[in-house]
PDB file of C-alpha atoms and ligand atoms in Angstrom:
ATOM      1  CA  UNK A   4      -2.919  32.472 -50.061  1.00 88.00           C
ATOM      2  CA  UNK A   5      -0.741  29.561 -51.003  1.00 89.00           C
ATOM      3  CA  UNK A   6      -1.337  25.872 -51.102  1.00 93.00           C
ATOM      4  CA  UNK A   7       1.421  24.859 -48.740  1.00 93.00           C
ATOM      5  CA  UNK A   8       4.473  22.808 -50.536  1.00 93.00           C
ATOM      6  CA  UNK A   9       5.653  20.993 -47.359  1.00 90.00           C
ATOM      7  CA  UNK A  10       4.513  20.157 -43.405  1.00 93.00           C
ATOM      8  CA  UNK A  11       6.859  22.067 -41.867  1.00 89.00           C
ATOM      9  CA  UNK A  12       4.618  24.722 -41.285  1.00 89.00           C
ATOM     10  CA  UNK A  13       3.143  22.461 -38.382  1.00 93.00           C
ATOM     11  CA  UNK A  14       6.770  22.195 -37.356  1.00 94.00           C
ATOM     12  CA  UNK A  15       6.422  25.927 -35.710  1.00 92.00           C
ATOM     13  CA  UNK A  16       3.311  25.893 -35.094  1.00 94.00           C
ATOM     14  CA  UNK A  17       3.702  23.010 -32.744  1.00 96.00           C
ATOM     15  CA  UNK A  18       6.841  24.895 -31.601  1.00 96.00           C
ATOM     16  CA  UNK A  19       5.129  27.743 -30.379  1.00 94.00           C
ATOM     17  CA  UNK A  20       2.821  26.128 -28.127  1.00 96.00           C
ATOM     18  CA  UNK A  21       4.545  23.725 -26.728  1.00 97.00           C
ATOM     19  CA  UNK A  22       7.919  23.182 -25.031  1.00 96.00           C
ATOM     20  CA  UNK A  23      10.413  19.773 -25.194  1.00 97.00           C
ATOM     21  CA  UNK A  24      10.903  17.605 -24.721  1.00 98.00           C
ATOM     22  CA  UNK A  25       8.676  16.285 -27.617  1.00 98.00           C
ATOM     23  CA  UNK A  26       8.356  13.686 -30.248  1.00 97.00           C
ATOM     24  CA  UNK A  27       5.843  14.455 -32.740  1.00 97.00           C
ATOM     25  CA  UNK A  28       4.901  13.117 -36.415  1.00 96.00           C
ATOM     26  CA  UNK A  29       3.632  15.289 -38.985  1.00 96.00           C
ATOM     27  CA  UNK A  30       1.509  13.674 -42.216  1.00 96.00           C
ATOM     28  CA  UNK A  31      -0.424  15.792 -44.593  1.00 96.00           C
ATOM     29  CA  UNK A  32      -0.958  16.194 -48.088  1.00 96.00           C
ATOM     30  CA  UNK A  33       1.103  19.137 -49.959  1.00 96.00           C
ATOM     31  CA  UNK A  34       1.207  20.458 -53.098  1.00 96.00           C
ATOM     32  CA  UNK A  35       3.459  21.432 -56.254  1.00 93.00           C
ATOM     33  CA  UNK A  36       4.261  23.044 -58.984  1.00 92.00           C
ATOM     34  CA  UNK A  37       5.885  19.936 -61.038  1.00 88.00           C
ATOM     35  CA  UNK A  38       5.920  18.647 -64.347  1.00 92.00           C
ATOM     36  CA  UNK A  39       4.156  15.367 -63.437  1.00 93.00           C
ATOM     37  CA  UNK A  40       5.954  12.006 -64.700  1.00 93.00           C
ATOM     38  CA  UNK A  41       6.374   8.674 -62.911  1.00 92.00           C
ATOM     39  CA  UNK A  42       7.774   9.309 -60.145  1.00 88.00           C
ATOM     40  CA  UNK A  43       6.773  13.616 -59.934  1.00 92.00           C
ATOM     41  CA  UNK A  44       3.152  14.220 -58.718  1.00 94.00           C
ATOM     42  CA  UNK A  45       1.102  17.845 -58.460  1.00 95.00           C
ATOM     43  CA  UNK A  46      -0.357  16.012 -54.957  1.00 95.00           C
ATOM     44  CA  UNK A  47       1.322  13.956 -52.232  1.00 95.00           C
ATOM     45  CA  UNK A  48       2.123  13.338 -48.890  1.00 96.00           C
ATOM     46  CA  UNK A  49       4.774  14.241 -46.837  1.00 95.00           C
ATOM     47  CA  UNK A  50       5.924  12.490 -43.325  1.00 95.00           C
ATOM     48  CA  UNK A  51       7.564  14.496 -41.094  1.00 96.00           C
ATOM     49  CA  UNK A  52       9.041  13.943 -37.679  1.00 96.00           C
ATOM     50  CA  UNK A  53      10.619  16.116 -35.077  1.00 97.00           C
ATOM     51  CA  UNK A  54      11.964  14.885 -31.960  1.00 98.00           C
ATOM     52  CA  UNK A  55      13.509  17.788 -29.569  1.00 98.00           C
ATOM     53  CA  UNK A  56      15.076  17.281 -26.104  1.00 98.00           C
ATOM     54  CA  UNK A  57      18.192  17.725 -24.309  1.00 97.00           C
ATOM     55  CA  UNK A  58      20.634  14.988 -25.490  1.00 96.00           C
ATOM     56  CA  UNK A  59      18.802  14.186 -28.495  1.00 97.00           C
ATOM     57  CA  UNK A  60      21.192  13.291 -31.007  1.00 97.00           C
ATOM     58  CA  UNK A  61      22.158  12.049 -35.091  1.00 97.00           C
ATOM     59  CA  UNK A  62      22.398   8.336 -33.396  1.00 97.00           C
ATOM     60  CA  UNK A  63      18.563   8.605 -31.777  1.00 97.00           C
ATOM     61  CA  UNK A  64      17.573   9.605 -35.876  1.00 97.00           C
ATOM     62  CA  UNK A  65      19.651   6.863 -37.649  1.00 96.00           C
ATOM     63  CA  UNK A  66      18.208   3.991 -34.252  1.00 96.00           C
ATOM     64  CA  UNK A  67      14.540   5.594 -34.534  1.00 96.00           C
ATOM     65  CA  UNK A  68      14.785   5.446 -38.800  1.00 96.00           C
ATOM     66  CA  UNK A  69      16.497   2.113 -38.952  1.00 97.00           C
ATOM     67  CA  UNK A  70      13.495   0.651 -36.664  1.00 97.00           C
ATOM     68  CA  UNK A  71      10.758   2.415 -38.604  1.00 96.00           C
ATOM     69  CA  UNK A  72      11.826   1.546 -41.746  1.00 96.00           C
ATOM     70  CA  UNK A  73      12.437  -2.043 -41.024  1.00 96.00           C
ATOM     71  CA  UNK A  74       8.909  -2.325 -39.191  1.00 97.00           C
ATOM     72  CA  UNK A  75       7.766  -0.817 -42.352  1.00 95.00           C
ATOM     73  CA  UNK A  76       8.829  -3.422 -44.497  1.00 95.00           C
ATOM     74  CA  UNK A  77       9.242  -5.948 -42.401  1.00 95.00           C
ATOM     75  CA  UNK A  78      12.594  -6.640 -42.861  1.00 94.00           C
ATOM     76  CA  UNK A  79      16.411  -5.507 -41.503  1.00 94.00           C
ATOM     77  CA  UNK A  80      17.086  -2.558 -43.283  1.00 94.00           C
ATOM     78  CA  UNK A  81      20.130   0.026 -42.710  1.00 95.00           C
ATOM     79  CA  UNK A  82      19.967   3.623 -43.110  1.00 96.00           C
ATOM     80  CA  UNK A  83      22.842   5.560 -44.400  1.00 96.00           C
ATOM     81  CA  UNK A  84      23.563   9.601 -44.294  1.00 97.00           C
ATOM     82  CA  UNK A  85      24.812  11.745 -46.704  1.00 97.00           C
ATOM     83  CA  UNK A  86      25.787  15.345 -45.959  1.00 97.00           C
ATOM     84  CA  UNK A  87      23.515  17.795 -47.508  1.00 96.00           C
ATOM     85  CA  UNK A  88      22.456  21.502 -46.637  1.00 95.00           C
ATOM     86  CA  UNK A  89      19.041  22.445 -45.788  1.00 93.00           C
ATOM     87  CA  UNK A  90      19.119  26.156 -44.285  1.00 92.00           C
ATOM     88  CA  UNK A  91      16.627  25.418 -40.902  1.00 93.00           C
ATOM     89  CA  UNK A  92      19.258  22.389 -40.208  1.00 96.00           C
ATOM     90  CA  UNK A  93      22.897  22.116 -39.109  1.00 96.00           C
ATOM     91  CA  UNK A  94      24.417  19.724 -39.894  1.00 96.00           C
ATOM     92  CA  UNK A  95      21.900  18.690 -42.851  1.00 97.00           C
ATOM     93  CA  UNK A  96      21.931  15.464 -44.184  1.00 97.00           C
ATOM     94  CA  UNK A  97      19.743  13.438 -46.819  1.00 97.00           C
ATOM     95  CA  UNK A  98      19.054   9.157 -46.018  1.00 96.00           C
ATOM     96  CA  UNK A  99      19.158   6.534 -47.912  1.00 96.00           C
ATOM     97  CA  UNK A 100      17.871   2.790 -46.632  1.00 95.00           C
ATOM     98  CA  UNK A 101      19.632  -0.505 -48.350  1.00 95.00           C
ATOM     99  CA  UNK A 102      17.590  -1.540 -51.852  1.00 93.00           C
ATOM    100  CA  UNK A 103      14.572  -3.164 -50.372  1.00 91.00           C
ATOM    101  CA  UNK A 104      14.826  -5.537 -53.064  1.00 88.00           C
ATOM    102  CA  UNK A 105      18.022  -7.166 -53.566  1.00 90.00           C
ATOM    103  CA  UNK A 106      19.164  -5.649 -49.776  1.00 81.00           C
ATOM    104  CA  UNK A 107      22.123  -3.800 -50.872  1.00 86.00           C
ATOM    105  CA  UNK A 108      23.431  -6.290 -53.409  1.00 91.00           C
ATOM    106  CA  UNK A 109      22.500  -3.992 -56.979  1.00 92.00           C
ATOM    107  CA  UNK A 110      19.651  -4.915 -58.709  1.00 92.00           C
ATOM    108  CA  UNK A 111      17.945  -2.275 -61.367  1.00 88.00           C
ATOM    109  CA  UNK A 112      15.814  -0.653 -58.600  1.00 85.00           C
ATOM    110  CA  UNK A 113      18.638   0.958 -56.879  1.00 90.00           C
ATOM    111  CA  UNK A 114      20.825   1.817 -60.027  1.00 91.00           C
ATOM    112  CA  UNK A 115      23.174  -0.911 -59.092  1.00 95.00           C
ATOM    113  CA  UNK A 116      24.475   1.246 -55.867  1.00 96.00           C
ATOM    114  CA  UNK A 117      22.608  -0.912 -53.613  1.00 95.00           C
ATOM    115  CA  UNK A 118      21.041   1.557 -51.780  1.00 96.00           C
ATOM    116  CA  UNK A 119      17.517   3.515 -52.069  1.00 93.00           C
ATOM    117  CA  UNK A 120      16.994   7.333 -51.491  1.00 93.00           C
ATOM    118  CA  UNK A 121      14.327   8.045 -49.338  1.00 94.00           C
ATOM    119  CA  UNK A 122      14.225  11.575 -47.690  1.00 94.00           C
ATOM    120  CA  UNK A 123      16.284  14.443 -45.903  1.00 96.00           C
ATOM    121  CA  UNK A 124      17.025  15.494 -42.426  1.00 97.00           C
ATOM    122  CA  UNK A 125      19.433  17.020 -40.232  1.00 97.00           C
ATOM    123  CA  UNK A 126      19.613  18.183 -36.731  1.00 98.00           C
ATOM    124  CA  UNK A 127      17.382  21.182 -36.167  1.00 97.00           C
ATOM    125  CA  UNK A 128      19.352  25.093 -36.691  1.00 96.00           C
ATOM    126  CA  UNK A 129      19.514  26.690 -32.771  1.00 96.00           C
ATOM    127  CA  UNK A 130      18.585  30.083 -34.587  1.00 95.00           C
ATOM    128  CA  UNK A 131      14.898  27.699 -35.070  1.00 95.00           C
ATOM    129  CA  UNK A 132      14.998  26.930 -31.248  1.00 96.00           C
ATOM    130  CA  UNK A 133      15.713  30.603 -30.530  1.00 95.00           C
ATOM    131  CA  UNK A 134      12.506  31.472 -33.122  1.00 94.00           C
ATOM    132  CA  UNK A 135      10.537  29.081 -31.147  1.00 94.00           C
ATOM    133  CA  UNK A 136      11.301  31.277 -27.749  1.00 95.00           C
ATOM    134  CA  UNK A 137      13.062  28.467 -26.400  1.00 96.00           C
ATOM    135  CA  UNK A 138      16.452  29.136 -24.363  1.00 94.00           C
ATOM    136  CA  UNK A 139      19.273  29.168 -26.576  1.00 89.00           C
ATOM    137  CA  UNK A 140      21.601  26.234 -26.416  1.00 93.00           C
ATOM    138  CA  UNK A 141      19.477  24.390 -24.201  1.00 97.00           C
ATOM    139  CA  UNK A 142      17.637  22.237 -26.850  1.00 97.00           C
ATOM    140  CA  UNK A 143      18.756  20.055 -29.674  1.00 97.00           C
ATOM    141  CA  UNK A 144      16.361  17.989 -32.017  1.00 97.00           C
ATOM    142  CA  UNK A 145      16.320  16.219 -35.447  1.00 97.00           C
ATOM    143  CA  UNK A 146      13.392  16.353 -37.707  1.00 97.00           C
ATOM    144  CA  UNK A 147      13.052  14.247 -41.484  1.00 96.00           C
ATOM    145  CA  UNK A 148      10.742  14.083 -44.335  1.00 94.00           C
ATOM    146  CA  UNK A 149      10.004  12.112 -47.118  1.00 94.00           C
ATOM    147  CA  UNK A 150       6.933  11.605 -49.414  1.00 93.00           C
ATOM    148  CA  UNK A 151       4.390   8.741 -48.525  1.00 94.00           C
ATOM    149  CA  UNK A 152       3.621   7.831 -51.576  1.00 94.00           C
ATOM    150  CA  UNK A 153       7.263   7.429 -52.963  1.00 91.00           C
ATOM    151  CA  UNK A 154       7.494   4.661 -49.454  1.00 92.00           C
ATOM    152  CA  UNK A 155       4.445   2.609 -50.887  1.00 93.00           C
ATOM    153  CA  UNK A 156       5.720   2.891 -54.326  1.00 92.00           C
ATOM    154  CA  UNK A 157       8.606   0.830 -52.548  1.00 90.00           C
ATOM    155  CA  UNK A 158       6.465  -1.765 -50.449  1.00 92.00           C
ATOM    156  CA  UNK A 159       3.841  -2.846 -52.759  1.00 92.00           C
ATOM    157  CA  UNK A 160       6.183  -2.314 -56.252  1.00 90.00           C
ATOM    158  CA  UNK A 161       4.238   0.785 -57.938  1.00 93.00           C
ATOM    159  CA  UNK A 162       5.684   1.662 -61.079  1.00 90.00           C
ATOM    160  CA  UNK A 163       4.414   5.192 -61.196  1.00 94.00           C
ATOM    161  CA  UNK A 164       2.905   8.270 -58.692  1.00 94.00           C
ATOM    162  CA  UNK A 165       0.383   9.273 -60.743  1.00 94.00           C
ATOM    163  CA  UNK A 166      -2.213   5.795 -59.659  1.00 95.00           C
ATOM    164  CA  UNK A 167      -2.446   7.333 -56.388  1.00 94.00           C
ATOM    165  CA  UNK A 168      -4.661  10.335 -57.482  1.00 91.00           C
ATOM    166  CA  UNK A 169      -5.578   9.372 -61.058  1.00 91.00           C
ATOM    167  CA  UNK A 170      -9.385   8.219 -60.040  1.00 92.00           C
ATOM    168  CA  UNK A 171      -9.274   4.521 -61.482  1.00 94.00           C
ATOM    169  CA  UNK A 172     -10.819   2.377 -58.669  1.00 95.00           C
ATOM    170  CA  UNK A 173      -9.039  -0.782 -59.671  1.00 94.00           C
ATOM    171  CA  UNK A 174      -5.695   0.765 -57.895  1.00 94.00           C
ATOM    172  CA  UNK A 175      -7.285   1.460 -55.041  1.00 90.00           C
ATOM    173  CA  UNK A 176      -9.742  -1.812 -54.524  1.00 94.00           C
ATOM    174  CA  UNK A 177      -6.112  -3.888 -54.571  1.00 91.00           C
ATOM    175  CA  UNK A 178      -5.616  -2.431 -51.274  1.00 87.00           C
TER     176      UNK A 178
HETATM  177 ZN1  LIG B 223      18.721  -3.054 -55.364  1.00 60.74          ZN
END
């Protein structure tokens, strides 16, 4: 028994009962091994997503992120990819969105680079479809994740991860 470090465990699970196409969303709390600081908790919560069908594509990821994260802070935001490897994803990628607060000028929040890292994603392996049972080729999907908390450290301008879980009821009353 192992406290689980990520949601994609609900990833196959979901994959083995049902068949696309699907769009499902994936919160829960996971755990790690970390030397805690700022901006590295024990505790937190991931957000997943994995969308699967049969012309799903990198463009439906960088519409459906460029929508949620502008909802999510209510203003225009752009997403940009950077090639990265995760093994149950081909081709992997990690995300960034432009600085929420100087939007993509450079200001100290982003390092000066104008743009904020948020999570990773890719388009999901077929060698995952074929694990799944489903017929091979037929299928193609994208799935993300990022950490919760690290996304309202962003919107509401919280210095450090540790508030979230550190039992003082004046963080939490703000809200
Ligand atoms: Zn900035």
């Amino acid at each position: 028994m192992i406290l689980r470090t990520q949601t994609s465990s609900v990833q196959v699970r979901y994959m083995q009962t049902h068949k696309p196409p699907f769009r499902i969303i994936i919160p829960g709390r996971v755990f790690r091994q970390e030397a805690t600081d700022a901006s590295h908790e024990h505790t937190f919560h991931q957000f997943e997503a994995l969308v699967v069908g049969e012309k799903v594509s990198v463009a439906n990821f960088l519409y459906i992120a460029e929508t949620f994260f502008s909802q999510f802070f209510g203003k225009k935001l752009n997403v940009r990819l950077r090639p990265s490897y995760f093994p149950f994803v081909e081709p992997g990628f990690e995300f960034d969105i432009s600085c929420t607060n100087c939007e993509g000028k450079g200001c100290s929040s982003c390092k000066q680079t104008g743009w904020l890292e948020v999570g990773g994603a890719g388009m999901v392996h077929q060698n995952v479809f074929e694990a799944a049972g489903y017929e091979k080729g037929k299928y193609q999907g994208f799935a993300w994740g990022f950490g919760l908390e690290r996304l309202a450290m962003m919107k509401y301008k919280i210095d450090d991860i540790r508030h979230f879980h550190g039992g003082d009821v004046r963080f939490t009353r703000q809200f």
